[in-house]
Amino acid sequence: MSTSVVVVESRTSDPVARKGTEVVNVDAPEQQRQLPPMEIFLDLDRSGPVPLYHQVAERLERAILDETIPAGSRLENEVDLAARLSVSRPTIRRAIEQLVGKGLLVRRRGIGTQVVHGRVTRNVELTSLYEDLQRTGQHPETRVLGHELSPADEEEATALGIPVGETVLRVQRLREADGVPIAIMENILPPAFADLERSSLEEHGLYQILRARGVSIRVAKQRIGARAGTAKECSLLDIARGSAVLTMQRTAFDSAGQAIEFGRHCYRPDLYSFEVTLVER
Amino acid sequence: MSTSVVVVESRTSDPVARKGTEVVNVDAPEQQRQLPPMEIFLDLDRSGPVPLYHQVAERLERAILDETIPAGSRLENEVDLAARLSVSRPTIRRAIEQLVGKGLLVRRRGIGTQVVHGRVTRNVELTSLYEDLQRTGQHPETRVLGHELSPADEEEATALGIPVGETVLRVQRLREADGVPIAIMENILPPAFADLERSSLEEHGLYQILRARGVSIRVAKQRIGARAGTAKECSLLDIARGSAVLTMQRTAFDSAGQAIEFGRHCYRPDLYSFEVTLVER
DNA sequence: AAGTGGTCTAGACCACTCA
DNA sequence: GAGTGGTCTAGACCACTTG
């Protein structure tokens, strides 16, 4: 049995973290009261472009985050739910699966589906640090420290799937949020993107720029680690010399499975951390 | 459009990493030769307990890792595949979805399904560090540094969903692999597990013990960060005083959605890192 | 226009859990 | 034995991409 395990979201930063950590665990431990799952499903759009299962999942998720459906409570069973919403069971199942994947619901055969206990951590959708920061209401700024064409070393070539020595665009940026430095990012881009302009990198996230060019990132492989920062890194991040930094190496692939970007980043660990939810399949 | 993003695996360690990083990128960049996907599907067991879609996914995955189906190549379309394997389309789709979720395949509407380019990173299934190490052929040993009952502080109570001050089992362990210290782990367990014995913790992973008690972890929420190690941590991990450590905080939930374990761990960053694959949904 | 994946349905049988 | 989720089928229509 190769029960591989699966994760769900990633990467949250907020300098003001922990502030919203109040527990709302008023419920009795064994509580499983069968809340009649309210009809917050009445506005399903059956002709629009949004998939039915997604609409259902959205409404369910909202209700769970609202605690309209309280933590720990049981959901109505699949067949009844399907009947009440006038959708097929596979459709309702797909919606539920989506939330199981997000770690909001748990299913047990023969038992039922329950809302996971415990504080729900806000999901962070992914794209790039720039957009993460925007989304959390901060004001990201970027300083381009370096921007040059040079030959790929072996690690870079391997990651991008190009020959060693091929000319690549090498960009170094410092990312700040509300004036505080958060990350130093080095990105290596294959020849096709060698014309990316320095100025646009100051104003937009890398992934925004790529998306505007019709490139959409579909898969990214990351390695997260730590080490002591170099003198230069510490000075840029405005931390004491020799301090720890959080590091992330990433290779991103587009929808054709082609490597698009390789990056080596380091983060100020007091201002940034990665959040991941693992879900057993 | 809430394109939340999804991850796939997590947590790889191996002191001897990077050793297997040879590229096998002999293929022409634009290559998409339509390899007739061999009949490595002929031994499907249609009556056993293993789901059909899982068997198909397994065989496909093996073929991709083997490069029997080369990186970048297109897969046969779903309907034909379904017909040839004599399964329904939903079944074959489910198998493919599983691999898309692992970051091995990419699908595009109107185009087809392709194998992702680029080095495939070995998946690491999840359970616990102990089993990770075992799986990678190392010999994990555990030293129990502390093992006591004491009242939960606010952070711990919040994570576990119990009242502050409730008695919890607090365990501190040092994990070594082949004699080298890798991690210091502090785990807090709710009252129900207060009877866990010190000796069994020396010999088995925490998750193994829990599983033997019929508890299965289904969801875990983790936060990964970095900081300078304390004097005690550095000495235990056998690194220079003040060195960086990689940290992970985790709350694990069982199949009833009940919090089972809260942990604060720190890792030697030269020997351990986290790997994550993100997949756009 | 042809080919692809994306969605959805209606119904079936099974395996598991619990009273 | 009743109720639950887990799997599977057969077929339908749609949206998108490419020639």
Coordinates of C-alpha atoms (C1' of nucleotides) in Angstrom, one line a residue:
Chain A
M1 CA 0.0 0.0 0.0
S2 CA 1.7 3.1 -1.1
T3 CA -0.4 5.6 0.7
S4 CA 1.4 8.6 -0.6
V5 CA 0.6 11.7 1.1
V6 CA -0.5 14.9 -0.2
V7 CA -0.3 18.5 0.6
V8 CA -2.6 21.3 0.0
E9 CA -1.4 24.8 0.3
S10 CA 1.7 26.6 0.9
R11 CA 3.5 29.7 1.9
T12 CA 2.1 32.2 4.2
S13 CA 3.8 35.2 5.5
D14 CA 2.6 37.8 7.8
P15 CA 4.6 39.8 10.1
V16 CA 1.6 40.1 12.4
A17 CA 1.0 36.4 12.5
R18 CA -0.4 34.7 15.6
K19 CA -2.6 37.7 16.2
G20 CA -5.7 35.8 15.0
T21 CA -5.1 32.7 17.0
E22 CA -8.1 32.9 19.3
V23 CA -9.7 29.5 19.7
V24 CA -13.4 29.0 19.2
N25 CA -13.6 25.7 20.8
V26 CA -16.7 26.2 22.9
D27 CA -18.1 22.9 21.6
A28 CA -18.3 19.9 23.7
P29 CA -15.6 17.4 22.7
E30 CA -18.0 14.6 21.6
Q31 CA -20.4 17.0 19.9
Q32 CA -21.6 15.8 16.6
R33 CA -25.0 17.5 16.5
Q34 CA -26.5 17.0 13.1
L35 CA -27.0 20.6 12.1
P36 CA -29.5 20.7 9.3
P37 CA -27.1 22.0 6.7
M38 CA -28.9 25.2 5.8
E39 CA -29.9 25.9 2.3
I40 CA -27.1 28.2 1.5
F41 CA -27.0 26.2 -1.8
L42 CA -29.9 27.9 -3.4
D43 CA -28.1 30.1 -5.8
L44 CA -26.4 27.5 -7.9
D45 CA -25.9 28.7 -11.4
R46 CA -26.5 25.7 -13.6
S47 CA -25.8 27.3 -16.9
G48 CA -22.9 29.6 -16.2
P49 CA -19.3 28.7 -16.9
V50 CA -18.5 27.8 -13.3
P51 CA -18.5 24.0 -12.7
L52 CA -21.3 22.8 -10.4
Y53 CA -19.0 20.9 -8.1
H54 CA -16.9 24.0 -7.7
Q55 CA -19.9 26.1 -6.8
V56 CA -21.0 23.6 -4.2
A57 CA -17.5 23.3 -2.8
E58 CA -17.2 27.1 -2.5
R59 CA -20.5 27.4 -0.6
L60 CA -19.5 24.5 1.6
E61 CA -16.2 26.0 2.3
R62 CA -17.7 29.4 3.1
A63 CA -20.1 27.8 5.5
I64 CA -17.3 25.9 7.3
L65 CA -15.1 29.0 7.6
D66 CA -18.1 30.9 8.8
E67 CA -18.8 28.2 11.3
T68 CA -22.3 28.1 9.9
I69 CA -21.4 24.5 9.8
P70 CA -19.5 24.1 13.1
A71 CA -16.2 22.4 13.5
G72 CA -16.6 18.7 14.3
S73 CA -20.1 18.4 13.0
R74 CA -21.2 15.7 10.6
L75 CA -22.3 16.5 7.1
E76 CA -25.4 15.1 5.6
N77 CA -24.7 12.0 3.7
E78 CA -23.8 12.1 0.1
V79 CA -26.9 10.7 -1.5
D80 CA -29.3 12.9 0.4
L81 CA -27.2 15.9 -0.2
A82 CA -27.1 15.1 -3.9
A83 CA -30.9 14.6 -3.9
R84 CA -31.6 17.9 -2.1
L85 CA -29.3 19.9 -4.4
S86 CA -30.6 18.0 -7.5
V87 CA -27.1 17.0 -8.6
S88 CA -25.7 13.6 -9.1
R89 CA -23.7 11.9 -6.4
P90 CA -20.4 12.1 -8.3
T91 CA -20.8 15.8 -8.5
I92 CA -21.4 16.3 -4.8
R93 CA -18.6 13.8 -4.1
R94 CA -16.2 15.9 -6.2
A95 CA -17.1 19.0 -4.2
I96 CA -16.5 17.2 -1.0
E97 CA -13.2 15.7 -2.2
Q98 CA -12.0 19.2 -3.0
L99 CA -12.5 20.2 0.7
V100 CA -11.1 17.0 2.0
G101 CA -8.0 17.9 -0.1
K102 CA -7.9 21.3 1.6
G103 CA -8.0 19.6 5.0
L104 CA -11.3 21.1 5.9
L105 CA -13.3 17.8 5.9
V106 CA -12.5 14.2 6.8
R107 CA -14.4 11.2 5.5
R108 CA -14.7 7.8 7.0
R109 CA -16.3 4.9 5.3
G110 CA -19.3 3.6 7.1
I111 CA -19.3 6.7 9.3
G112 CA -19.7 9.9 7.4
T113 CA -18.1 13.2 6.7
Q114 CA -17.0 15.6 9.4
V115 CA -15.6 19.0 9.6
V116 CA -12.1 18.9 10.9
H117 CA -11.7 20.2 14.4
G118 CA -9.2 22.9 15.2
R119 CA -8.4 26.3 13.9
V120 CA -8.7 26.5 10.2
T121 CA -5.6 28.1 8.7
R122 CA -6.4 30.5 5.9
N123 CA -5.4 29.1 2.6
V124 CA -2.9 30.8 0.6
E125 CA -3.1 30.5 -3.1
L126 CA 0.0 30.3 -4.9
T127 CA 1.7 32.3 -7.5
S128 CA 4.6 34.2 -6.1
L129 CA 5.7 36.1 -3.1
Y130 CA 4.7 39.3 -4.7
E131 CA 1.1 38.3 -5.0
D132 CA 1.1 36.7 -1.6
L133 CA 2.1 40.0 -0.1
Q134 CA -0.5 42.0 -2.1
R135 CA -3.2 39.6 -1.1
T136 CA -2.4 40.0 2.6
G137 CA -2.8 43.7 2.2
Q138 CA 0.9 44.6 2.3
H139 CA 2.7 46.8 -0.1
P140 CA 5.4 44.8 -1.9
E141 CA 8.3 46.7 -3.5
T142 CA 11.1 45.3 -5.5
R143 CA 14.6 46.4 -6.0
V144 CA 16.4 44.8 -8.9
L145 CA 20.0 44.2 -7.6
G146 CA 21.3 42.4 -10.7
H147 CA 20.0 41.7 -14.2
E148 CA 22.4 40.1 -16.7
L149 CA 22.9 37.5 -19.3
S150 CA 25.4 34.8 -18.5
P151 CA 26.0 31.1 -19.1
A152 CA 24.1 28.6 -17.0
D153 CA 26.1 26.6 -14.5
E154 CA 25.5 22.9 -14.2
E155 CA 22.8 23.1 -11.5
E156 CA 20.9 25.7 -13.4
A157 CA 21.1 23.9 -16.7
T158 CA 20.0 20.7 -15.0
A159 CA 17.0 22.3 -13.5
L160 CA 15.9 24.1 -16.6
G161 CA 16.7 21.2 -18.9
I162 CA 19.1 23.1 -21.2
P163 CA 22.7 22.5 -22.0
V164 CA 25.4 23.8 -19.6
G165 CA 26.8 27.1 -20.8
E166 CA 23.6 28.2 -22.6
T167 CA 22.9 31.9 -22.1
V168 CA 20.3 32.6 -19.4
L169 CA 18.9 35.6 -17.8
R170 CA 20.0 36.0 -14.2
V171 CA 18.0 38.3 -12.0
Q172 CA 18.6 39.3 -8.4
R173 CA 15.9 41.1 -6.6
L174 CA 15.3 42.3 -3.1
R175 CA 11.7 42.2 -2.0
E176 CA 10.4 44.5 0.7
A177 CA 7.0 44.8 2.2
D178 CA 6.0 48.1 3.7
G179 CA 9.6 49.1 3.6
V180 CA 10.9 46.1 5.5
P181 CA 13.2 43.7 3.5
I182 CA 11.7 40.2 3.4
A183 CA 13.5 38.2 0.8
I184 CA 16.4 38.1 -1.6
M185 CA 15.5 36.3 -4.8
E186 CA 17.7 35.0 -7.6
N187 CA 16.0 33.7 -10.6
I188 CA 17.4 32.1 -13.7
L189 CA 15.3 32.1 -16.9
P190 CA 15.9 30.2 -20.1
P191 CA 16.9 32.1 -23.3
A192 CA 13.3 32.5 -24.4
F193 CA 12.9 35.1 -21.6
A194 CA 16.2 36.8 -22.0
D195 CA 14.4 40.0 -23.0
L196 CA 12.6 40.6 -19.7
E197 CA 13.1 44.2 -18.8
R198 CA 14.6 45.4 -15.6
S199 CA 12.0 48.0 -15.2
S200 CA 9.0 45.7 -15.5
L201 CA 10.6 43.5 -12.8
E202 CA 10.6 46.5 -10.5
E203 CA 6.9 46.9 -10.9
H204 CA 5.5 43.4 -11.2
G205 CA 5.9 40.0 -9.8
L206 CA 7.9 37.6 -12.0
Y207 CA 4.9 35.3 -12.3
Q208 CA 2.6 38.2 -13.3
I209 CA 5.0 39.1 -16.1
L210 CA 5.2 35.5 -17.3
R211 CA 1.4 35.1 -17.2
A212 CA 1.0 38.3 -19.2
R213 CA 3.2 36.5 -21.8
G214 CA 0.8 33.6 -21.9
V215 CA 2.9 31.4 -19.8
S216 CA 1.1 29.7 -16.9
I217 CA 2.9 27.9 -14.2
R218 CA 1.4 24.5 -13.5
V219 CA 3.8 22.6 -11.4
A220 CA 6.6 23.8 -9.1
K221 CA 9.1 21.7 -7.2
Q222 CA 10.5 23.3 -4.1
R223 CA 13.1 22.6 -1.5
I224 CA 13.0 24.4 1.7
G225 CA 15.9 24.7 4.1
A226 CA 17.9 26.9 6.3
R227 CA 21.5 28.1 6.7
A228 CA 23.5 31.1 8.0
G229 CA 23.1 34.1 5.8
T230 CA 26.2 35.5 4.1
A231 CA 27.4 38.9 5.1
K232 CA 25.8 40.5 2.0
E233 CA 22.5 38.7 2.6
C234 CA 22.3 39.8 6.2
S235 CA 23.0 43.3 5.3
L236 CA 20.4 43.4 2.6
L237 CA 17.8 41.8 4.9
D238 CA 18.8 44.1 7.7
I239 CA 19.5 41.4 10.2
A240 CA 22.6 40.7 12.3
R241 CA 25.6 39.3 10.5
G242 CA 25.6 35.5 10.6
S243 CA 21.9 35.2 11.3
A244 CA 19.9 32.3 10.1
V245 CA 18.0 32.6 6.8
L246 CA 15.2 30.5 5.5
T247 CA 16.0 29.2 2.0
M248 CA 13.9 28.0 -0.9
Q249 CA 14.9 26.6 -4.2
R250 CA 12.3 26.2 -6.9
T251 CA 11.9 24.9 -10.4
A252 CA 8.7 25.9 -12.1
F253 CA 7.1 24.2 -15.1
D254 CA 4.5 25.5 -17.5
S255 CA 1.5 23.7 -18.8
A256 CA 3.6 21.9 -21.4
G257 CA 5.8 20.5 -18.6
Q258 CA 8.7 22.6 -19.8
A259 CA 10.9 24.2 -17.1
I260 CA 10.4 28.0 -17.1
E261 CA 12.2 29.3 -14.1
F262 CA 14.8 28.2 -11.5
G263 CA 15.1 30.2 -8.4
R264 CA 17.3 30.4 -5.2
H265 CA 15.7 32.6 -2.6
C266 CA 16.3 33.4 1.0
Y267 CA 13.9 34.9 3.5
R268 CA 14.1 36.7 6.7
P269 CA 12.9 34.0 9.1
D270 CA 11.3 36.3 11.6
L271 CA 9.0 37.7 8.9
Y272 CA 8.4 34.7 6.7
S273 CA 7.5 31.0 7.0
F274 CA 6.0 28.3 4.9
E275 CA 2.7 26.8 5.7
V276 CA 1.7 23.4 4.4
T277 CA -1.2 21.2 5.0
L278 CA -0.7 17.5 4.4
V279 CA -3.6 15.3 3.6
E280 CA -3.5 11.5 3.6
R281 CA -5.1 10.0 0.5
Chain B
M1 CA -11.4 32.6 -9.8
S2 CA -9.9 31.1 -6.7
T3 CA -7.3 29.0 -8.2
S4 CA -5.9 27.7 -5.1
V5 CA -2.8 25.7 -5.4
V6 CA -2.0 22.4 -4.2
V7 CA 1.0 20.5 -3.2
V8 CA 1.9 17.0 -3.4
E9 CA 4.6 15.5 -1.3
S10 CA 6.9 16.6 1.4
R11 CA 9.9 16.1 3.5
T12 CA 13.0 14.5 2.1
S13 CA 16.2 14.1 3.9
D14 CA 19.3 12.4 2.9
P15 CA 22.8 13.3 3.9
V16 CA 23.9 11.9 0.6
A17 CA 21.6 14.1 -1.4
R18 CA 22.6 15.5 -4.8
K19 CA 24.4 12.3 -5.6
G20 CA 21.7 11.1 -8.0
T21 CA 21.4 14.4 -9.8
E22 CA 22.6 13.3 -13.2
V23 CA 20.5 14.6 -16.0
V24 CA 19.0 12.4 -18.6
N25 CA 18.0 15.1 -21.0
V26 CA 19.1 13.6 -24.2
D27 CA 15.7 14.4 -25.8
A28 CA 15.3 17.1 -28.3
P29 CA 13.4 20.0 -26.7
E30 CA 10.4 19.9 -29.0
Q31 CA 10.1 16.2 -29.0
Q32 CA 6.7 14.8 -28.6
R33 CA 7.0 11.5 -30.3
Q34 CA 3.9 9.5 -29.8
L35 CA 5.4 6.4 -28.1
P36 CA 2.8 3.6 -28.4
P37 CA 2.2 3.3 -24.6
M38 CA 3.3 -0.3 -24.2
E39 CA 1.0 -2.8 -22.7
I40 CA 2.5 -2.7 -19.3
F41 CA -1.1 -2.7 -18.2
L42 CA -1.8 -6.3 -18.8
D43 CA -1.7 -7.6 -15.2
L44 CA -4.7 -5.6 -13.8
D45 CA -6.4 -7.5 -11.0
R46 CA -10.0 -6.8 -11.4
S47 CA -11.3 -8.7 -8.4
G48 CA -8.7 -8.0 -5.8
P49 CA -9.1 -5.3 -3.2
V50 CA -6.8 -2.8 -4.9
P51 CA -8.9 -0.2 -6.8
L52 CA -8.5 -0.3 -10.6
Y53 CA -7.7 3.4 -10.9
H54 CA -4.9 2.9 -8.4
Q55 CA -3.4 -0.1 -10.3
V56 CA -3.5 1.9 -13.5
A57 CA -1.9 4.9 -11.8
E58 CA 0.8 2.8 -10.3
R59 CA 1.8 1.2 -13.6
L60 CA 1.7 4.6 -15.3
E61 CA 3.9 6.1 -12.6
R62 CA 6.4 3.3 -12.8
A63 CA 6.6 3.6 -16.6
I64 CA 7.2 7.4 -16.3
L65 CA 9.9 7.0 -13.6
D66 CA 11.5 4.2 -15.7
E67 CA 11.4 6.6 -18.7
T68 CA 9.5 3.8 -20.5
I69 CA 7.3 6.7 -21.2
P70 CA 9.8 9.4 -21.8
A71 CA 9.6 12.9 -20.3
G72 CA 7.8 15.3 -22.5
S73 CA 5.9 12.7 -24.5
R74 CA 2.2 12.7 -25.0
L75 CA -0.1 10.1 -23.6
E76 CA -2.7 8.3 -25.6
N77 CA -6.0 10.1 -25.2
E78 CA -8.4 9.1 -22.5
V79 CA -11.1 7.4 -24.4
D80 CA -8.7 5.2 -26.4
L81 CA -6.8 4.4 -23.3
A82 CA -10.0 3.5 -21.5
A83 CA -11.1 1.3 -24.4
R84 CA -7.8 -0.5 -24.6
L85 CA -7.7 -1.2 -20.9
S86 CA -11.4 -2.1 -20.9
V87 CA -12.2 0.3 -18.1
S88 CA -14.5 3.3 -18.2
R89 CA -13.3 6.7 -18.9
P90 CA -13.9 8.1 -15.3
T91 CA -11.6 5.3 -14.1
I92 CA -8.7 6.1 -16.4
R93 CA -9.3 9.8 -15.7
R94 CA -9.0 9.2 -12.0
A95 CA -5.7 7.4 -12.5
I96 CA -4.4 10.3 -14.6
E97 CA -5.6 12.8 -12.0
Q98 CA -3.6 11.1 -9.4
L99 CA -0.4 11.5 -11.4
V100 CA -1.3 15.1 -12.3
G101 CA -1.6 15.7 -8.6
K102 CA 1.9 14.3 -8.1
G103 CA 3.3 16.6 -10.7
L104 CA 4.2 13.9 -13.1
L105 CA 1.7 14.7 -15.8
V106 CA 0.1 17.9 -17.2
R107 CA -3.2 18.0 -19.0
R108 CA -4.3 20.7 -21.4
R109 CA -7.8 20.8 -22.8
G110 CA -7.9 20.4 -26.5
I111 CA -4.3 19.2 -26.5
G112 CA -3.7 16.2 -24.5
T113 CA -1.8 14.8 -21.6
Q114 CA 2.0 15.0 -21.3
V115 CA 4.7 13.8 -19.1
V116 CA 6.3 16.7 -17.3
H117 CA 9.8 17.6 -18.4
G118 CA 12.6 17.8 -16.0
R119 CA 14.1 15.5 -13.4
V120 CA 11.5 13.7 -11.4
T121 CA 12.1 14.1 -7.7
R122 CA 11.4 10.9 -5.8
N123 CA 8.3 11.1 -3.9
V124 CA 8.5 10.8 -0.2
E125 CA 5.5 9.4 1.5
L126 CA 4.6 10.9 4.7
T127 CA 4.2 9.7 8.2
S128 CA 7.1 10.7 10.3
L129 CA 10.8 11.5 10.3
Y130 CA 11.5 8.0 11.7
E131 CA 9.8 6.3 8.8
D132 CA 11.3 8.6 6.3
L133 CA 14.7 7.7 7.5
Q134 CA 14.0 4.0 7.5
R135 CA 12.7 4.2 4.0
T136 CA 15.8 5.8 2.7
G137 CA 17.8 3.0 4.2
Q138 CA 19.2 4.8 7.1
H139 CA 19.2 3.6 10.7
P140 CA 17.2 6.0 12.9
E141 CA 17.8 6.0 16.6
T142 CA 16.0 7.9 19.2
R143 CA 17.1 9.3 22.5
V144 CA 14.3 10.4 24.8
L145 CA 15.5 13.5 26.5
G146 CA 12.3 14.3 28.4
H147 CA 9.1 12.6 29.2
E148 CA 6.7 14.2 31.6
L149 CA 3.2 15.2 32.4
S150 CA 2.5 18.8 32.7
P151 CA -0.2 21.4 32.1
A152 CA -0.6 22.7 28.5
D153 CA 0.3 26.3 27.8
E154 CA -1.9 28.4 25.7
E155 CA -0.3 27.7 22.4
E156 CA -0.4 24.0 23.0
A157 CA -4.0 24.0 24.3
T158 CA -5.1 26.0 21.3
A159 CA -3.5 23.6 18.9
L160 CA -4.9 20.5 20.5
G161 CA -8.3 22.0 21.1
I162 CA -8.3 21.4 24.9
P163 CA -8.5 23.8 27.9
V164 CA -5.4 25.6 29.0
G165 CA -3.8 23.9 31.9
E166 CA -5.1 20.4 31.0
T167 CA -2.5 17.8 31.7
V168 CA -0.6 16.7 28.6
L169 CA 2.3 14.4 27.9
R170 CA 5.3 16.3 26.9
V171 CA 8.0 14.4 25.1
Q172 CA 11.4 15.6 24.0
R173 CA 13.5 13.4 21.7
L174 CA 16.7 13.5 19.8
R175 CA 16.7 11.7 16.5
E176 CA 19.9 10.4 15.0
A177 CA 20.5 8.6 11.8
D178 CA 23.6 6.4 11.5
G179 CA 24.9 8.1 14.6
V180 CA 24.5 11.6 13.4
P181 CA 22.0 13.9 15.1
I182 CA 19.4 15.2 12.8
A183 CA 16.5 16.6 14.8
I184 CA 15.3 17.6 18.2
M185 CA 11.6 17.0 18.5
E186 CA 9.2 18.1 21.2
N187 CA 5.7 16.6 21.0
I188 CA 2.7 17.4 23.1
L189 CA 0.0 14.8 23.3
P190 CA -3.5 15.1 24.8
P191 CA -4.5 13.3 28.0
A192 CA -5.7 10.3 26.2
F193 CA -2.1 9.4 25.3
A194 CA -0.6 10.3 28.6
D195 CA 0.3 6.6 29.2
L196 CA 2.7 6.4 26.2
E197 CA 5.8 4.7 27.5
R198 CA 9.3 6.1 27.4
S199 CA 10.8 2.8 26.2
S200 CA 8.4 2.4 23.3
L201 CA 9.3 5.9 22.2
E202 CA 12.9 4.9 22.1
E203 CA 12.2 2.0 19.7
H204 CA 9.4 3.3 17.5
G205 CA 8.3 6.4 15.7
L206 CA 5.6 8.3 17.3
Y207 CA 3.3 7.7 14.4
Q208 CA 3.9 4.0 14.4
I209 CA 2.9 3.9 18.0
L210 CA -0.2 5.9 17.4
R211 CA -1.1 3.7 14.4
A212 CA -0.7 0.6 16.5
R213 CA -3.3 2.1 18.9
G214 CA -5.7 2.5 16.0
V215 CA -5.1 6.2 15.5
S216 CA -4.5 7.2 12.0
I217 CA -3.3 10.7 11.1
R218 CA -5.2 12.1 8.2
V219 CA -4.5 15.8 8.1
A220 CA -1.5 17.7 9.4
K221 CA -0.8 21.4 9.4
Q222 CA 2.8 22.5 9.4
R223 CA 4.7 25.7 9.5
I224 CA 8.3 25.6 8.4
G225 CA 10.7 28.3 9.4
A226 CA 14.2 29.0 10.5
R227 CA 16.0 30.6 13.4
A228 CA 19.3 30.5 15.3
G229 CA 19.5 27.4 17.5
T230 CA 19.7 27.8 21.2
A231 CA 22.9 26.8 22.9
K232 CA 21.4 23.6 24.0
E233 CA 20.0 22.8 20.6
C234 CA 23.3 23.4 18.9
S235 CA 25.1 21.2 21.3
L236 CA 22.6 18.4 20.9
L237 CA 22.7 18.7 17.1
D238 CA 26.5 18.9 17.2
I239 CA 26.7 22.2 15.3
A240 CA 28.5 25.4 16.2
R241 CA 26.8 27.5 18.8
G242 CA 24.4 30.0 17.3
S243 CA 24.1 28.1 14.0
A244 CA 20.9 28.2 12.0
V245 CA 18.3 25.5 12.5
L246 CA 15.3 24.6 10.4
T247 CA 12.1 24.5 12.4
M248 CA 8.8 22.9 11.9
Q249 CA 5.7 23.2 13.9
R250 CA 2.9 20.7 13.3
T251 CA -0.6 19.9 14.5
A252 CA -1.8 16.5 13.4
F253 CA -5.5 15.4 13.2
D254 CA -6.9 11.9 13.1
S255 CA -9.7 10.6 10.9
A256 CA -12.3 12.2 13.1
G257 CA -10.8 15.6 12.7
Q258 CA -9.6 15.6 16.3
A259 CA -6.2 17.0 17.1
I260 CA -3.9 14.2 18.2
E261 CA -0.5 15.8 18.4
F262 CA 1.3 19.1 18.5
G263 CA 5.0 19.3 17.8
R264 CA 7.8 21.8 17.7
H265 CA 10.8 20.4 16.0
C266 CA 14.2 21.6 14.8
Y267 CA 16.4 20.1 12.3
R268 CA 20.1 20.3 11.3
P269 CA 19.8 22.3 8.1
D270 CA 22.8 20.7 6.5
L271 CA 21.2 17.3 6.8
Y272 CA 17.6 17.9 6.3
S273 CA 15.3 19.9 4.1
F274 CA 11.7 19.8 3.0
E275 CA 10.6 19.0 -0.5
V276 CA 7.3 20.1 -1.8
T277 CA 5.7 19.9 -5.2
L278 CA 3.0 22.4 -5.9
V279 CA 0.4 21.7 -8.6
E280 CA -2.0 24.2 -9.9
R281 CA -5.6 23.0 -9.9
Chain C
dA1 C1' -14.2 19.9 -38.5
dA2 C1' -11.8 16.8 -35.8
dG3 C1' -9.7 15.7 -31.6
dT4 C1' -8.9 16.5 -26.9
dG5 C1' -9.8 17.0 -21.9
dG6 C1' -13.8 19.0 -18.6
dT7 C1' -18.2 18.2 -16.7
dC8 C1' -22.3 15.8 -15.5
dT9 C1' -25.7 12.1 -15.0
dA10 C1' -28.1 7.7 -13.3
dG11 C1' -27.5 3.9 -11.5
dA12 C1' -25.0 -0.2 -9.6
dC13 C1' -22.4 -3.0 -6.3
dC14 C1' -19.2 -3.3 -2.6
dA15 C1' -16.7 -2.7 2.2
dC16 C1' -16.9 -0.9 6.2
dT17 C1' -19.0 0.7 10.8
dC18 C1' -22.3 0.7 14.3
dA19 C1' -26.2 -0.6 16.9
Chain D
dG1 C1' -29.3 -4.9 9.1
dA2 C1' -29.2 -0.2 8.1
dG3 C1' -26.4 3.5 6.8
dT4 C1' -22.2 5.3 5.1
dG5 C1' -18.5 6.3 1.9
dG6 C1' -15.5 3.8 -2.1
dT7 C1' -15.5 2.2 -6.6
dC8 C1' -17.0 1.5 -11.3
dT9 C1' -19.8 1.8 -15.5
dA10 C1' -21.9 3.7 -19.9
dG11 C1' -22.9 7.3 -22.1
dA12 C1' -23.8 12.3 -22.9
dC13 C1' -22.7 17.1 -23.9
dC14 C1' -19.6 21.0 -23.7
dA15 C1' -15.2 24.0 -24.3
dC16 C1' -11.1 24.4 -26.0
dT17 C1' -7.2 23.8 -29.5
dT18 C1' -5.5 22.8 -33.8
dG19 C1' -5.4 22.2 -38.8

